[in-house]
Amino acid sequence: MDIPDDLKAIVDRLGEAMVQALARDPETRALARKVQAWGFDVALVMEATIALQRRDAEALEAEDGDGEPPLPSLGGDPAQWSEEDKAFLRTFRISM
């Protein structure tokens, strides 16, 4: 799939934002301090796979008028969520 450069930049920013969110999380910082109190340095190496899949033409027509597609919402019944969505949430220890 050919991905436009603008979209690649957005995906890169998404990855950076995820790392920053984790770094600012109070629980993450507190746990890192506890590890440091034991005399160890802490380094976080995080790998995230961001998968893109083209939506059908009907979904593309639902753009909100500013040229940007509407943000998706998982919402609804978790039994209806895709396995990819569920796996992504599990990587962050989010249970359904």
PDB file of C-alpha atoms in Angstrom:
ATOM      1  CA  MET A   1       0.000   0.000   0.000  1.00  0.00           C
ATOM      2  CA  ASP A   2       1.332   3.428  -0.934  1.00  0.00           C
ATOM      3  CA  ILE A   3       1.162   5.701   2.126  1.00  0.00           C
ATOM      4  CA  PRO A   4       1.237   9.482   1.550  1.00  0.00           C
ATOM      5  CA  ASP A   5       4.118  11.351   3.200  1.00  0.00           C
ATOM      6  CA  ASP A   6       1.704  13.470   5.253  1.00  0.00           C
ATOM      7  CA  LEU A   7       0.166  10.309   6.707  1.00  0.00           C
ATOM      8  CA  LYS A   8       3.620   8.869   7.458  1.00  0.00           C
ATOM      9  CA  ALA A   9       4.407  12.033   9.418  1.00  0.00           C
ATOM     10  CA  ILE A  10       1.170  11.688  11.415  1.00  0.00           C
ATOM     11  CA  VAL A  11       1.957   8.046  12.238  1.00  0.00           C
ATOM     12  CA  ASP A  12       5.474   9.047  13.352  1.00  0.00           C
ATOM     13  CA  ARG A  13       3.980  11.731  15.596  1.00  0.00           C
ATOM     14  CA  LEU A  14       1.556   9.165  17.004  1.00  0.00           C
ATOM     15  CA  GLY A  15       4.460   6.931  18.014  1.00  0.00           C
ATOM     16  CA  GLU A  16       6.272   9.843  19.633  1.00  0.00           C
ATOM     17  CA  ALA A  17       3.116  10.891  21.491  1.00  0.00           C
ATOM     18  CA  MET A  18       2.692   7.360  22.856  1.00  0.00           C
ATOM     19  CA  VAL A  19       6.235   7.366  24.235  1.00  0.00           C
ATOM     20  CA  GLN A  20       5.735  10.823  25.762  1.00  0.00           C
ATOM     21  CA  ALA A  21       2.438   9.787  27.353  1.00  0.00           C
ATOM     22  CA  LEU A  22       4.094   6.800  28.964  1.00  0.00           C
ATOM     23  CA  ALA A  23       7.012   8.928  30.166  1.00  0.00           C
ATOM     24  CA  ARG A  24       4.615  11.421  31.811  1.00  0.00           C
ATOM     25  CA  ASP A  25       2.413   8.765  33.409  1.00  0.00           C
ATOM     26  CA  PRO A  26       2.636   9.172  37.223  1.00  0.00           C
ATOM     27  CA  GLU A  27       2.512   5.430  37.925  1.00  0.00           C
ATOM     28  CA  THR A  28       5.258   4.715  35.398  1.00  0.00           C
ATOM     29  CA  ARG A  29       7.462   7.415  36.918  1.00  0.00           C
ATOM     30  CA  ALA A  30       6.815   6.170  40.473  1.00  0.00           C
ATOM     31  CA  LEU A  31       7.708   2.600  39.529  1.00  0.00           C
ATOM     32  CA  ALA A  32      10.884   3.761  37.788  1.00  0.00           C
ATOM     33  CA  ARG A  33      11.887   5.644  40.943  1.00  0.00           C
ATOM     34  CA  LYS A  34      11.341   2.476  42.987  1.00  0.00           C
ATOM     35  CA  VAL A  35      13.648   0.541  40.661  1.00  0.00           C
ATOM     36  CA  GLN A  36      16.230   3.330  40.957  1.00  0.00           C
ATOM     37  CA  ALA A  37      15.948   3.174  44.751  1.00  0.00           C
ATOM     38  CA  TRP A  38      17.250  -0.383  44.468  1.00  0.00           C
ATOM     39  CA  GLY A  39      20.367   1.022  42.758  1.00  0.00           C
ATOM     40  CA  PHE A  40      19.480   0.275  39.148  1.00  0.00           C
ATOM     41  CA  ASP A  41      19.232   2.601  36.180  1.00  0.00           C
ATOM     42  CA  VAL A  42      16.049   2.319  34.135  1.00  0.00           C
ATOM     43  CA  ALA A  43      15.909   2.429  30.353  1.00  0.00           C
ATOM     44  CA  LEU A  44      12.681   1.995  28.440  1.00  0.00           C
ATOM     45  CA  VAL A  45      12.742   0.478  24.992  1.00  0.00           C
ATOM     46  CA  MET A  46       9.313   0.372  23.446  1.00  0.00           C
ATOM     47  CA  GLU A  47       8.299  -1.069  20.129  1.00  0.00           C
ATOM     48  CA  ALA A  48       4.873  -0.368  18.730  1.00  0.00           C
ATOM     49  CA  THR A  49       3.428  -1.625  15.510  1.00  0.00           C
ATOM     50  CA  ILE A  50       0.945   0.771  13.976  1.00  0.00           C
ATOM     51  CA  ALA A  51      -1.100  -0.939  11.292  1.00  0.00           C
ATOM     52  CA  LEU A  52      -3.029   0.992   8.678  1.00  0.00           C
ATOM     53  CA  GLN A  53      -5.874  -0.441   6.655  1.00  0.00           C
ATOM     54  CA  ARG A  54      -7.752   1.441   3.934  1.00  0.00           C
ATOM     55  CA  ARG A  55     -11.457   1.918   4.712  1.00  0.00           C
ATOM     56  CA  ASP A  56     -14.132   1.413   2.104  1.00  0.00           C
ATOM     57  CA  ALA A  57     -15.422   4.250  -0.099  1.00  0.00           C
ATOM     58  CA  GLU A  58     -18.551   4.740   2.027  1.00  0.00           C
ATOM     59  CA  ALA A  59     -16.450   5.468   5.117  1.00  0.00           C
ATOM     60  CA  LEU A  60     -14.294   7.898   3.159  1.00  0.00           C
ATOM     61  CA  GLU A  61     -17.410   9.837   2.130  1.00  0.00           C
ATOM     62  CA  ALA A  62     -18.184  10.408   5.818  1.00  0.00           C
ATOM     63  CA  GLU A  63     -15.367  12.947   6.187  1.00  0.00           C
ATOM     64  CA  ASP A  64     -16.344  15.879   8.369  1.00  0.00           C
ATOM     65  CA  GLY A  65     -15.745  18.601   5.765  1.00  0.00           C
ATOM     66  CA  ASP A  66     -12.286  19.827   6.780  1.00  0.00           C
ATOM     67  CA  GLY A  67     -10.448  17.247   4.684  1.00  0.00           C
ATOM     68  CA  GLU A  68      -9.697  15.111   7.722  1.00  0.00           C
ATOM     69  CA  PRO A  69     -11.527  11.847   8.283  1.00  0.00           C
ATOM     70  CA  PRO A  70     -13.506  11.612  11.527  1.00  0.00           C
ATOM     71  CA  LEU A  71     -11.748   9.951  14.433  1.00  0.00           C
ATOM     72  CA  PRO A  72     -12.831   6.345  14.819  1.00  0.00           C
ATOM     73  CA  SER A  73     -14.468   5.183  17.997  1.00  0.00           C
ATOM     74  CA  LEU A  74     -14.383   1.618  19.232  1.00  0.00           C
ATOM     75  CA  GLY A  75     -17.539   2.143  21.252  1.00  0.00           C
ATOM     76  CA  GLY A  76     -20.309  -0.383  21.388  1.00  0.00           C
ATOM     77  CA  ASP A  77     -20.029  -4.025  22.279  1.00  0.00           C
ATOM     78  CA  PRO A  78     -16.415  -5.255  22.739  1.00  0.00           C
ATOM     79  CA  ALA A  79     -17.490  -8.542  21.146  1.00  0.00           C
ATOM     80  CA  GLN A  80     -17.835  -6.568  17.896  1.00  0.00           C
ATOM     81  CA  TRP A  81     -14.266  -5.168  18.022  1.00  0.00           C
ATOM     82  CA  SER A  82     -11.672  -6.572  15.664  1.00  0.00           C
ATOM     83  CA  GLU A  83      -8.949  -8.849  17.001  1.00  0.00           C
ATOM     84  CA  GLU A  84      -6.403  -6.176  16.021  1.00  0.00           C
ATOM     85  CA  ASP A  85      -8.199  -3.595  18.185  1.00  0.00           C
ATOM     86  CA  LYS A  86      -8.338  -5.995  21.131  1.00  0.00           C
ATOM     87  CA  ALA A  87      -4.654  -6.919  20.761  1.00  0.00           C
ATOM     88  CA  PHE A  88      -3.672  -3.246  20.615  1.00  0.00           C
ATOM     89  CA  LEU A  89      -5.568  -2.488  23.826  1.00  0.00           C
ATOM     90  CA  ARG A  90      -4.036  -5.519  25.561  1.00  0.00           C
ATOM     91  CA  THR A  91      -0.541  -4.166  24.830  1.00  0.00           C
ATOM     92  CA  PHE A  92      -1.428  -1.298  27.170  1.00  0.00           C
ATOM     93  CA  ARG A  93      -3.009  -3.666  29.710  1.00  0.00           C
ATOM     94  CA  ILE A  94      -6.448  -2.306  28.907  1.00  0.00           C
ATOM     95  CA  SER A  95      -9.025  -5.004  29.499  1.00  0.00           C
ATOM     96  CA  MET A  96     -12.361  -5.238  27.772  1.00  0.00           C
TER      97      MET A  96
END
